[in-house]
Tab-separated table of C-alpha atoms in Angstrom:
chain	number	residue	atom	x	y	z
A	237	MET	CA	14.813	-12.316	-4.071
A	238	ALA	CA	15.073	-8.943	-5.852
A	239	ASP	CA	12.011	-7.575	-7.684
A	240	MET	CA	12.070	-7.068	-11.442
A	241	PRO	CA	9.300	-6.113	-13.819
A	242	ASN	CA	6.707	-8.934	-14.162
A	243	GLY	CA	8.715	-10.923	-11.755
A	244	GLU	CA	6.125	-12.689	-9.780
A	245	GLN	CA	6.712	-16.272	-10.842
A	246	GLY	CA	6.728	-19.563	-9.071
A	247	CYS	CA	9.676	-21.062	-7.162
A	248	GLY	CA	12.410	-22.223	-9.551
A	249	SER	CA	11.447	-19.841	-12.415
A	250	PRO	CA	14.330	-18.375	-14.402
A	251	LEU	CA	13.787	-14.986	-12.637
A	252	GLU	CA	13.856	-16.548	-9.190
A	253	LEU	CA	17.036	-18.494	-10.147
A	254	PHE	CA	18.520	-15.263	-11.395
A	255	HIS	CA	17.811	-13.562	-8.036
A	256	SER	CA	19.009	-16.562	-6.098
A	257	ILE	CA	22.371	-16.518	-7.943
A	258	ALA	CA	22.766	-12.782	-7.210
A	259	ALA	CA	21.919	-13.344	-3.526
A	260	GLN	CA	24.313	-16.253	-3.321
A	261	GLY	CA	27.092	-14.068	-4.760
A	262	GLU	CA	26.283	-11.534	-2.005
A	263	LEU	CA	26.383	-14.308	0.580
A	264	ILE	CA	29.848	-15.453	-0.612
A	265	ARG	CA	31.195	-11.868	-0.472
A	266	GLY	CA	29.959	-11.733	3.158
A	267	LEU	CA	31.603	-15.031	4.110
A	268	LYS	CA	34.879	-13.811	2.616
A	269	ALA	CA	34.582	-10.422	4.355
A	270	ARG	CA	33.977	-12.198	7.692
A	271	ASN	CA	36.931	-14.615	7.086
A	272	ALA	CA	34.599	-17.588	7.365
A	273	ALA	CA	35.867	-21.157	7.449
A	274	LYS	CA	37.127	-22.530	4.126
A	275	ASP	CA	34.547	-25.328	4.095
A	276	GLU	CA	31.690	-22.897	4.604
A	277	ILE	CA	32.876	-20.732	1.719
A	278	ASP	CA	33.469	-23.841	-0.463
A	279	SER	CA	29.971	-25.063	0.301
A	280	ALA	CA	28.462	-21.611	-0.647
A	281	VAL	CA	30.459	-21.558	-3.928
A	282	LYS	CA	29.311	-25.127	-4.735
A	283	MET	CA	25.710	-23.929	-4.191
A	284	LEU	CA	26.351	-20.982	-6.534
A	285	LEU	CA	27.690	-23.201	-9.277
A	286	SER	CA	24.699	-25.476	-8.805
A	287	LEU	CA	22.296	-22.530	-9.185
A	288	LYS	CA	24.126	-21.373	-12.355
A	289	THR	CA	23.778	-24.881	-13.823
A	290	SER	CA	20.046	-24.824	-13.118
A	291	TYR	CA	19.784	-21.414	-14.626
A	292	LYS	CA	21.476	-22.461	-17.820
A	293	ALA	CA	19.220	-25.564	-18.008
A	294	ALA	CA	16.171	-23.314	-17.575
A	295	THR	CA	17.138	-20.508	-20.005
A	296	GLY	CA	19.573	-22.099	-22.399
A	297	GLU	CA	22.165	-19.426	-21.731
A	298	ASP	CA	24.870	-18.652	-19.142
A	299	TYR	CA	24.015	-16.460	-16.168
A	300	LYS	CA	24.975	-12.781	-16.660
A	301	GLY	CA	24.411	-10.565	-13.577
A	302	ASP	CA	23.231	-7.482	-15.537
A	303	HIS	CA	21.075	-9.540	-17.926
A	304	PRO	CA	17.836	-10.731	-16.325
A	305	PRO	CA	16.007	-13.499	-18.257
A	306	GLY	CA	13.865	-11.891	-20.925
A	307	ASP	CA	15.945	-8.682	-21.124
A	308	PRO	CA	18.134	-7.967	-24.096
A	309	ALA	CA	21.819	-8.481	-23.198
A	310	PRO	CA	23.525	-5.202	-22.248
A	311	GLU	CA	26.543	-4.118	-24.265
A	312	SER	CA	28.823	-3.912	-21.236
A	313	GLY	CA	28.721	-3.954	-17.422
A	314	GLU	CA	29.714	-6.026	-14.483
A	315	GLY	CA	27.958	-9.238	-13.391
A	316	LEU	CA	26.337	-9.334	-9.992
A	317	ASP	CA	27.983	-12.633	-9.112
A	318	ALA	CA	31.450	-11.181	-8.693
A	319	THR	CA	32.909	-12.384	-5.447
A	320	GLY	CA	36.201	-10.541	-5.382
A	321	ALA	CA	37.498	-9.453	-2.049
A	322	ASP	CA	37.769	-5.839	-3.209
A	323	GLU	CA	33.999	-5.610	-3.836
A	324	ASP	CA	31.875	-3.563	-1.437
A	325	PHE	CA	29.646	-5.688	0.806
A	326	VAL	CA	26.234	-4.430	1.995
A	327	ASP	CA	23.515	-6.125	3.904
A	328	PRO	CA	21.223	-5.054	6.765
A	329	TRP	CA	23.836	-5.916	9.348
A	330	THR	CA	27.206	-5.484	7.646
A	331	VAL	CA	28.628	-2.622	5.499
A	332	GLN	CA	32.224	-3.036	4.328
A	333	THR	CA	34.350	-1.323	1.720
A	334	SER	CA	38.080	-1.057	1.123
A	335	SER	CA	37.817	2.543	-0.257
A	336	ALA	CA	38.415	5.610	1.966
A	337	LYS	CA	35.819	7.313	-0.218
A	338	GLY	CA	33.190	4.829	1.046
A	339	ILE	CA	30.782	2.640	-0.816
A	340	ASP	CA	30.582	2.870	-4.700
A	341	TYR	CA	26.864	3.760	-4.876
A	342	ASP	CA	26.591	3.616	-8.657
A	343	LYS	CA	27.707	0.004	-8.558
A	344	LEU	CA	25.319	-0.657	-5.702
A	345	ILE	CA	22.431	0.688	-7.831
A	346	VAL	CA	23.358	-1.793	-10.578
A	347	ARG	CA	23.716	-4.663	-8.099
A	348	PHE	CA	20.469	-3.962	-6.349
A	349	GLY	CA	18.575	-3.124	-9.519
A	350	SER	CA	17.239	0.191	-8.319
A	351	SER	CA	17.124	3.572	-10.171
A	352	LYS	CA	19.304	6.615	-9.662
A	353	ILE	CA	17.607	9.810	-8.375
A	354	ASP	CA	18.492	12.088	-11.168
A	355	LYS	CA	18.065	15.830	-11.661
A	356	GLU	CA	14.789	15.212	-13.556
A	357	LEU	CA	13.313	13.420	-10.553
A	358	VAL	CA	14.447	16.048	-8.096
A	359	ASN	CA	12.909	18.739	-10.287
A	360	ARG	CA	9.650	16.780	-10.490
A	361	ILE	CA	9.534	16.509	-6.652
A	362	GLU	CA	10.050	20.346	-6.557
A	363	ARG	CA	7.231	20.968	-9.034
A	364	ALA	CA	4.804	18.549	-7.235
A	365	THR	CA	5.380	20.014	-3.800
A	366	GLY	CA	6.055	23.613	-4.609
A	367	GLN	CA	8.999	23.364	-2.143
A	368	ARG	CA	12.799	23.604	-2.641
A	369	PRO	CA	14.153	20.039	-2.542
A	370	HIS	CA	15.717	19.027	0.749
A	371	ARG	CA	19.515	19.292	0.942
A	372	PHE	CA	19.716	15.453	1.022
A	373	LEU	CA	18.097	15.397	-2.394
A	374	ARG	CA	20.118	18.293	-3.751
A	375	ARG	CA	23.344	16.698	-2.656
A	376	GLY	CA	22.692	13.049	-3.584
A	377	ILE	CA	22.502	11.849	0.009
A	378	PHE	CA	19.229	10.196	-0.987
A	379	PHE	CA	20.510	8.828	-4.311
A	380	SER	CA	18.411	5.797	-5.331
A	381	HIS	CA	14.762	4.947	-5.625
A	382	ARG	CA	12.181	2.337	-6.629
A	383	ASP	CA	8.916	3.647	-8.209
A	384	MET	CA	9.088	7.179	-6.882
A	385	HIS	CA	7.500	8.317	-10.131
A	386	GLN	CA	4.440	6.258	-9.231
A	387	ILE	CA	4.178	8.047	-5.850
A	388	LEU	CA	4.375	11.448	-7.646
A	389	ASP	CA	1.697	10.244	-10.157
A	390	ALA	CA	-0.587	9.352	-7.266
A	391	TYR	CA	-0.010	12.634	-5.529
A	392	GLU	CA	-0.573	14.770	-8.601
A	393	ASN	CA	-3.861	12.831	-9.160
A	394	LYS	CA	-4.951	13.408	-5.505
A	395	LYS	CA	-4.610	9.721	-4.724
A	396	PRO	CA	-3.303	8.801	-1.205
A	397	PHE	CA	-0.033	7.318	-0.138
A	398	TYR	CA	1.679	7.051	3.234
A	399	LEU	CA	5.208	6.991	4.584
A	400	TYR	CA	6.888	4.181	6.542
A	401	THR	CA	10.288	4.116	8.135
A	402	GLY	CA	11.789	2.597	11.173
A	403	ARG	CA	14.475	2.115	13.792
A	404	GLY	CA	16.170	-0.932	15.304
A	405	PRO	CA	16.592	0.117	19.004
A	406	SER	CA	19.779	-1.564	19.957
A	407	SER	CA	20.847	0.995	22.560
A	408	GLU	CA	19.462	3.799	24.634
A	409	ALA	CA	21.525	6.472	22.950
A	410	MET	CA	21.207	7.300	19.243
A	411	HIS	CA	23.930	8.981	17.176
A	412	VAL	CA	23.642	11.657	14.524
A	413	GLY	CA	23.721	9.094	11.697
A	414	HIS	CA	20.514	7.595	13.027
A	415	LEU	CA	18.793	10.953	12.484
A	416	ILE	CA	19.293	10.986	8.666
A	417	PRO	CA	16.170	8.967	7.673
A	418	PHE	CA	14.019	10.855	10.239
A	419	ILE	CA	15.214	14.320	9.188
A	420	PHE	CA	14.278	13.452	5.594
A	421	THR	CA	11.040	11.652	6.464
A	422	LYS	CA	9.903	14.707	8.422
A	423	TRP	CA	10.503	16.862	5.390
A	424	LEU	CA	8.495	14.405	3.260
A	425	GLN	CA	5.662	14.396	5.715
A	426	ASP	CA	5.575	18.249	5.750
A	427	VAL	CA	5.751	18.832	2.016
A	428	PHE	CA	3.371	16.029	0.998
A	429	ASN	CA	1.101	16.279	4.077
A	430	VAL	CA	0.652	12.523	4.389
A	431	PRO	CA	0.452	10.076	7.335
A	432	LEU	CA	3.522	8.241	8.648
A	433	VAL	CA	4.071	5.020	10.491
A	434	ILE	CA	7.375	4.328	12.306
A	435	GLN	CA	8.246	0.754	13.184
A	436	MET	CA	10.501	0.158	16.237
A	437	THR	CA	11.895	-3.310	15.650
A	438	ASP	CA	12.549	-4.211	19.313
A	439	ASP	CA	11.732	-7.845	18.478
A	440	GLU	CA	14.556	-7.893	15.886
A	441	LYS	CA	17.061	-6.534	18.459
A	442	TYR	CA	15.968	-9.117	21.057
A	443	LEU	CA	16.620	-11.845	18.472
A	444	TRP	CA	19.965	-10.519	17.225
A	445	LYS	CA	21.458	-8.955	20.367
A	446	ASP	CA	22.141	-10.053	23.966
A	447	LEU	CA	19.101	-8.186	25.357
A	448	THR	CA	16.110	-9.082	27.453
A	449	LEU	CA	12.647	-8.372	26.096
A	450	ASP	CA	12.223	-5.602	28.662
A	451	GLN	CA	15.524	-3.984	27.673
A	452	ALA	CA	14.627	-4.105	23.924
A	453	TYR	CA	11.172	-2.498	24.564
A	454	GLY	CA	12.757	0.096	26.942
A	455	TYR	CA	15.239	1.109	24.173
A	456	ALA	CA	12.323	1.393	21.810
A	457	VAL	CA	10.520	3.862	24.053
A	458	GLU	CA	13.700	5.907	24.698
A	459	ASN	CA	14.579	6.010	20.970
A	460	ALA	CA	11.030	7.103	20.231
A	461	LYS	CA	11.695	10.254	22.316
A	462	ASP	CA	14.620	11.140	20.027
A	463	ILE	CA	12.472	10.467	16.923
A	464	ILE	CA	9.559	12.579	18.284
A	465	ALA	CA	12.110	15.344	18.954
A	466	CYS	CA	12.822	15.570	15.214
A	467	GLY	CA	9.446	17.447	15.080
A	468	PHE	CA	6.936	14.896	13.675
A	469	ASP	CA	3.262	15.925	13.588
A	470	ILE	CA	1.477	13.947	16.354
A	471	ASN	CA	-1.833	14.113	14.358
A	472	LYS	CA	-0.176	12.391	11.345
A	473	THR	CA	2.319	10.032	12.970
A	474	PHE	CA	1.926	6.534	14.582
A	475	ILE	CA	5.031	5.125	16.198
A	476	PHE	CA	4.808	1.438	17.246
A	477	SER	CA	6.833	-1.240	18.936
A	478	ASP	CA	6.584	-4.667	17.280
A	479	LEU	CA	6.505	-6.388	20.716
A	480	ASP	CA	3.523	-4.138	21.666
A	481	TYR	CA	1.569	-3.681	18.429
A	482	MET	CA	1.601	-7.081	16.763
A	483	GLY	CA	-0.275	-8.665	19.725
A	484	MET	CA	-3.084	-6.081	19.513
A	485	SER	CA	-3.484	-5.890	15.705
A	486	PRO	CA	-4.944	-8.887	13.861
A	487	GLY	CA	-4.636	-6.980	10.566
A	488	PHE	CA	-0.928	-6.597	11.040
A	489	TYR	CA	-0.358	-10.262	12.065
A	490	LYS	CA	-2.505	-11.557	9.190
A	491	ASN	CA	-0.227	-9.733	6.718
A	492	VAL	CA	2.871	-11.096	8.472
A	493	VAL	CA	1.503	-14.625	7.951
A	494	LYS	CA	0.586	-13.965	4.267
A	495	ILE	CA	4.108	-12.827	3.586
A	496	GLN	CA	5.572	-15.777	5.446
A	497	LYS	CA	3.620	-18.141	3.305
A	498	HIS	CA	4.957	-16.691	0.094
A	499	VAL	CA	8.684	-16.720	0.940
A	500	THR	CA	10.529	-20.016	1.026
A	501	PHE	CA	13.393	-20.841	3.441
A	502	ASN	CA	15.822	-21.080	0.532
A	503	GLN	CA	14.836	-17.651	-0.680
A	504	VAL	CA	15.277	-16.007	2.785
A	505	LYS	CA	18.622	-17.718	3.184
A	506	GLY	CA	19.681	-16.445	-0.178
A	507	ILE	CA	18.502	-12.894	0.451
A	508	PHE	CA	19.745	-12.462	4.101
A	509	GLY	CA	22.533	-15.012	4.410
A	510	PHE	CA	20.855	-16.947	7.210
A	511	THR	CA	22.427	-20.313	8.116
A	512	ASP	CA	21.126	-23.544	9.583
A	513	SER	CA	22.300	-22.405	13.010
A	514	ASP	CA	20.266	-19.131	13.116
A	515	CYS	CA	17.211	-19.246	15.389
A	516	ILE	CA	13.859	-19.504	13.601
A	517	GLY	CA	12.943	-16.020	14.940
A	518	LYS	CA	15.532	-14.474	12.652
A	519	ILE	CA	14.356	-16.468	9.708
A	520	SER	CA	10.692	-15.296	10.155
A	521	PHE	CA	11.535	-11.670	11.060
A	522	PRO	CA	11.728	-10.201	7.521
A	523	ALA	CA	8.007	-10.654	7.164
A	524	ILE	CA	7.488	-8.424	10.188
A	525	GLN	CA	9.532	-5.663	8.703
A	526	ALA	CA	7.685	-6.065	5.441
A	527	ALA	CA	4.123	-5.897	6.831
A	528	PRO	CA	4.004	-2.157	7.476
A	529	SER	CA	4.394	-1.677	3.754
A	530	PHE	CA	0.687	-2.651	3.337
A	531	SER	CA	-2.005	-0.190	4.410
A	532	ASN	CA	-4.451	-2.697	5.978
A	533	SER	CA	-1.768	-3.518	8.581
A	534	PHE	CA	-3.130	-0.284	10.159
A	535	PRO	CA	-6.901	-0.527	10.139
A	536	GLN	CA	-7.223	2.360	12.584
A	537	ILE	CA	-5.668	4.642	9.980
A	538	PHE	CA	-6.745	3.170	6.604
A	539	ARG	CA	-9.820	1.000	7.578
A	540	ASP	CA	-9.697	-2.036	5.373
A	541	ARG	CA	-8.179	-0.349	2.406
A	542	THR	CA	-5.478	-2.454	0.671
A	543	ASP	CA	-4.668	-0.204	-2.198
A	544	VAL	CA	-2.872	2.782	-0.525
A	545	GLN	CA	0.684	2.797	-1.738
A	546	CYS	CA	3.558	3.147	0.715
A	547	LEU	CA	6.780	5.114	0.371
A	548	ILE	CA	9.738	4.025	2.469
A	549	PRO	CA	12.726	6.281	3.080
A	550	CYS	CA	15.602	4.239	4.427
A	551	ALA	CA	19.378	3.539	4.091
A	552	ILE	CA	20.213	1.329	1.157
A	553	ASP	CA	21.306	-1.546	3.467
A	554	GLN	CA	17.621	-2.117	4.291
A	555	ASP	CA	16.706	-2.674	0.614
A	556	PRO	CA	16.917	-6.510	0.763
A	557	TYR	CA	13.918	-6.533	3.056
A	558	PHE	CA	11.868	-4.573	0.612
A	559	ARG	CA	13.019	-6.355	-2.540
A	560	MET	CA	11.492	-9.376	-0.901
A	561	THR	CA	8.413	-7.375	0.008
A	562	ARG	CA	7.994	-6.049	-3.528
A	563	ASP	CA	8.244	-9.511	-4.935
A	564	VAL	CA	5.557	-10.821	-2.610
A	565	ALA	CA	3.140	-7.887	-2.785
A	566	PRO	CA	1.434	-8.603	-6.153
A	567	ARG	CA	1.020	-12.267	-5.225
A	568	ILE	CA	-1.068	-11.251	-2.140
A	569	GLY	CA	-2.988	-8.558	-3.922
A	570	TYR	CA	-1.204	-5.461	-2.623
A	571	PRO	CA	0.714	-2.633	-4.339
A	572	LYS	CA	4.476	-2.723	-4.217
A	573	PRO	CA	6.024	-0.191	-1.807
A	574	ALA	CA	8.147	2.535	-3.291
A	575	LEU	CA	11.491	3.348	-1.768
A	576	LEU	CA	13.996	6.216	-1.446
A	577	HIS	CA	17.519	5.099	-0.469
A	578	SER	CA	20.131	7.086	1.433
A	579	THR	CA	23.905	6.761	1.502
A	580	PHE	CA	25.578	5.667	4.695
A	581	PHE	CA	26.664	8.119	7.334
A	582	PRO	CA	30.400	7.511	7.878
A	583	ALA	CA	32.143	6.803	11.136
A	584	LEU	CA	34.402	9.537	12.457
A	585	GLN	CA	37.375	7.302	11.649
A	586	GLY	CA	36.422	7.183	7.965
A	587	ALA	CA	33.960	6.069	5.355
A	588	GLN	CA	34.878	2.422	5.272
A	589	THR	CA	32.093	1.458	7.636
A	590	LYS	CA	28.836	2.674	9.199
A	591	MET	CA	28.927	4.332	12.540
A	592	SER	CA	28.596	1.973	15.583
A	593	ALA	CA	26.454	2.707	18.567
A	594	SER	CA	28.728	0.405	20.529
A	595	ASP	CA	31.904	2.505	19.922
A	596	PRO	CA	31.518	5.884	21.532
A	597	ASN	CA	34.445	7.371	19.589
A	598	SER	CA	33.050	6.354	16.214
A	599	SER	CA	30.079	8.605	16.587
A	600	ILE	CA	28.630	11.897	17.662
A	601	PHE	CA	25.900	10.840	20.060
A	602	LEU	CA	22.703	12.826	20.596
A	603	THR	CA	23.644	12.903	24.312
A	604	ASP	CA	27.064	14.432	23.729
A	605	THR	CA	27.987	17.766	25.353
A	606	ALA	CA	29.442	20.650	23.324
A	607	LYS	CA	32.823	19.791	24.807
A	608	GLN	CA	32.553	16.094	23.830
A	609	ILE	CA	31.593	17.050	20.270
A	610	LYS	CA	34.583	19.365	19.969
A	611	THR	CA	36.925	16.731	21.367
A	612	LYS	CA	35.626	13.914	19.193
A	613	VAL	CA	35.791	15.966	15.946
A	614	ASN	CA	39.323	17.315	16.720
A	615	LYS	CA	40.700	13.988	17.929
A	616	HIS	CA	38.922	11.319	15.815
A	617	ALA	CA	37.498	12.814	12.599
A	618	PHE	CA	39.577	11.375	9.726
A	619	SER	CA	41.292	14.098	7.782
A	620	GLY	CA	41.905	14.520	4.081
A	621	GLY	CA	44.639	17.046	4.811
A	622	ARG	CA	48.372	16.784	4.173
A	623	ASP	CA	51.120	15.836	6.606
A	624	THR	CA	52.470	19.383	6.979
A	625	ILE	CA	50.991	22.851	6.671
A	626	GLU	CA	53.440	23.634	3.880
A	627	GLU	CA	52.341	20.551	1.901
A	628	HIS	CA	48.633	21.281	2.524
A	629	ARG	CA	49.003	24.957	1.374
A	630	GLN	CA	50.724	23.690	-1.783
A	631	LEU	CA	48.677	20.635	-2.659
A	632	GLY	CA	45.331	21.159	-0.868
A	633	GLY	CA	43.147	18.677	1.014
A	634	ASN	CA	41.043	15.817	-0.246
A	635	CYS	CA	37.230	16.413	0.439
A	636	ASP	CA	36.426	12.999	-0.949
A	637	VAL	CA	37.929	11.280	2.137
A	638	ASP	CA	37.684	13.987	4.701
A	639	VAL	CA	35.074	13.065	7.326
A	640	SER	CA	34.503	16.644	8.571
A	641	PHE	CA	33.561	17.735	5.008
A	642	MET	CA	31.349	14.646	4.591
A	643	TYR	CA	29.503	15.551	7.784
A	644	LEU	CA	29.004	19.127	6.566
A	645	THR	CA	27.373	17.775	3.392
A	646	PHE	CA	24.754	16.219	5.678
A	647	PHE	CA	24.197	19.058	8.102
A	648	LEU	CA	25.230	22.425	6.655
A	649	GLU	CA	22.131	23.883	4.920
A	650	ASP	CA	23.822	26.625	2.999
A	651	ASP	CA	24.871	25.335	-0.457
A	652	ASP	CA	27.035	28.325	-1.312
A	653	ARG	CA	28.921	28.095	2.021
A	654	LEU	CA	29.528	24.406	1.521
A	655	GLU	CA	30.931	24.939	-2.011
A	656	GLN	CA	33.181	27.714	-0.698
A	657	ILE	CA	34.530	25.375	2.023
A	658	ARG	CA	35.083	22.666	-0.606
A	659	LYS	CA	37.078	25.134	-2.781
A	660	ASP	CA	39.087	26.540	0.021
A	661	TYR	CA	40.041	23.100	1.428
A	662	THR	CA	40.828	21.635	-1.912
A	663	SER	CA	43.046	24.604	-2.797
A	664	GLY	CA	44.840	24.571	0.532
A	665	ALA	CA	43.531	27.957	1.619
A	666	MET	CA	41.591	26.244	4.495
A	667	LEU	CA	43.502	24.061	6.931
A	668	THR	CA	42.201	20.827	8.512
A	669	GLY	CA	41.776	22.550	11.913
A	670	GLU	CA	39.707	25.264	10.270
A	671	LEU	CA	37.542	22.774	8.487
A	672	LYS	CA	36.987	20.864	11.781
A	673	LYS	CA	35.953	24.163	13.482
A	674	GLU	CA	33.343	24.726	10.770
A	675	LEU	CA	31.852	21.277	11.526
A	676	ILE	CA	31.941	21.843	15.293
A	677	ASP	CA	30.145	25.220	14.898
A	678	VAL	CA	27.403	23.359	12.924
A	679	LEU	CA	27.064	20.262	15.214
A	680	GLN	CA	27.137	21.919	18.627
A	681	PRO	CA	23.879	23.934	18.182
A	682	LEU	CA	22.242	21.123	16.152
A	683	ILE	CA	22.789	18.709	19.098
A	684	ALA	CA	21.929	21.236	21.771
A	685	GLU	CA	18.649	22.120	20.066
A	686	HIS	CA	17.781	18.407	19.650
A	687	GLN	CA	18.502	17.840	23.367
A	688	ALA	CA	16.215	20.728	24.370
A	689	ARG	CA	13.354	19.370	22.228
A	690	ARG	CA	13.863	15.910	23.617
A	691	LYS	CA	13.556	17.218	27.179
A	692	GLU	CA	10.008	18.345	26.296
A	693	VAL	CA	8.995	14.894	25.173
A	694	THR	CA	7.093	13.486	28.150
A	695	ASP	CA	6.047	9.846	28.715
A	696	GLU	CA	2.425	10.986	27.991
A	697	ILE	CA	3.525	12.369	24.611
A	698	VAL	CA	5.288	9.095	23.762
A	699	LYS	CA	2.175	7.182	24.800
A	700	GLU	CA	0.061	9.309	22.520
A	701	PHE	CA	2.294	8.765	19.515
A	702	MET	CA	2.332	5.003	20.213
A	703	THR	CA	-1.385	4.613	20.599
A	704	PRO	CA	-3.195	3.077	17.617
A	705	ARG	CA	-5.594	5.738	16.461
A	706	LYS	CA	-7.126	7.573	13.477
A	707	LEU	CA	-4.694	10.081	11.880
A	708	SER	CA	-5.673	13.310	10.164
A	709	TYR	CA	-4.638	14.292	6.686
A	710	ASP	CA	-5.971	15.832	3.533
A	711	PHE	CA	-7.004	12.628	1.759
A	712	GLN	CA	-9.082	11.398	4.600
A	713	SER	CA	-12.442	12.834	3.827
A	714	VAL	CA	-12.165	11.751	0.197
A	715	CYS	CA	-10.774	8.265	0.634
A	716	PHE	CA	-11.304	6.755	4.024
A	717	ASP	CA	-14.516	7.928	5.616
A	718	THR	CA	-17.468	5.515	5.379
């Protein structure tokens, strides 16, 4: 159930039917992408048609994906219920596209109903913080948002907000793609000087993967070391394992139960594509990922305050969780969380999918040696170059599909150098081997420095980060002391 303005209505309202139809369309795209059985797809299509019939009965008009009930009809645009096989498919577990350029993010903004991070918003962030915008903002890597202007209004009026992001610890080793939200969240913490909570969803990984509880918790602790190595301020950061924290925090669990009460089984099936054969743990999990969006889930930090808004930097595939959260929030008396969405970090083999922690050659891992990094980039990084040197010199390379160039947009800080590389590769002046060397020269020291910082993260430091406690920040004396 996506959120829309004034969208907190009872089950079966036109707006809820509108969201259910959009979600059902997403579900059908997923079934087709997974080559599901014909009867399963037919059943899902039958449900879609039934929902559209109910919508027409409720509103007196046919469903149009870009025309929520109560909004004037747009002059043009694609409906959200398209189910063509060439459409991108994005949910929290699956990202698929047929384009070598990757996901069409402009279409995704329309489909998800979020807002584009435009130059005006980037400039406003710069004015508010007095800092040059992070390269992820300058280059459109964080490209979409929900209610970021509200966060800036609060900040400019000396009202508090806090940051929330997370990690699903499915393996001991993280890859460079996993760093993207944490690199950006650290920058946000530094420039806004606000508290941060980081959720380790070890419970989710136990439910979805073939792991024991002890393995899932162990991965959470190991991943926390990599997250801490990004440089977060221990005085302003609380990292928590769901398996550990929920049992000791009545405030957190009460919010989980409140959220669960306000989301129906039909809604959660429509949003996440759950089926009747999924375990009940999966069906109830979204409420656990939603709960950190509300400040009184952390009484040690915010006391009993319920009105401190939350800002969530995350990849766009996590948005379904927070559309659900934003729809529930006003009905349980809490502010809606704001979001900043990032693009996906491509696999070495190309931008068609996300990187996979289970395929060592799809990723540069944070444990890789300098030699492994060089070998992986040279051997596996998808090239936008031509078949021969002569052809490449004449026609130039394609930066839009070249993975080495894509990686440089994430990790090379120097805008002028990046633009020069783009021009040289596109013109044919720079060859693929030279472009790959540029990337290797950026990644090797970046990974080596991360490994050195991680070595300094002791078990005691992890324990301190993961202990519920009061955090220090500028708003504290004004807002939270009794």
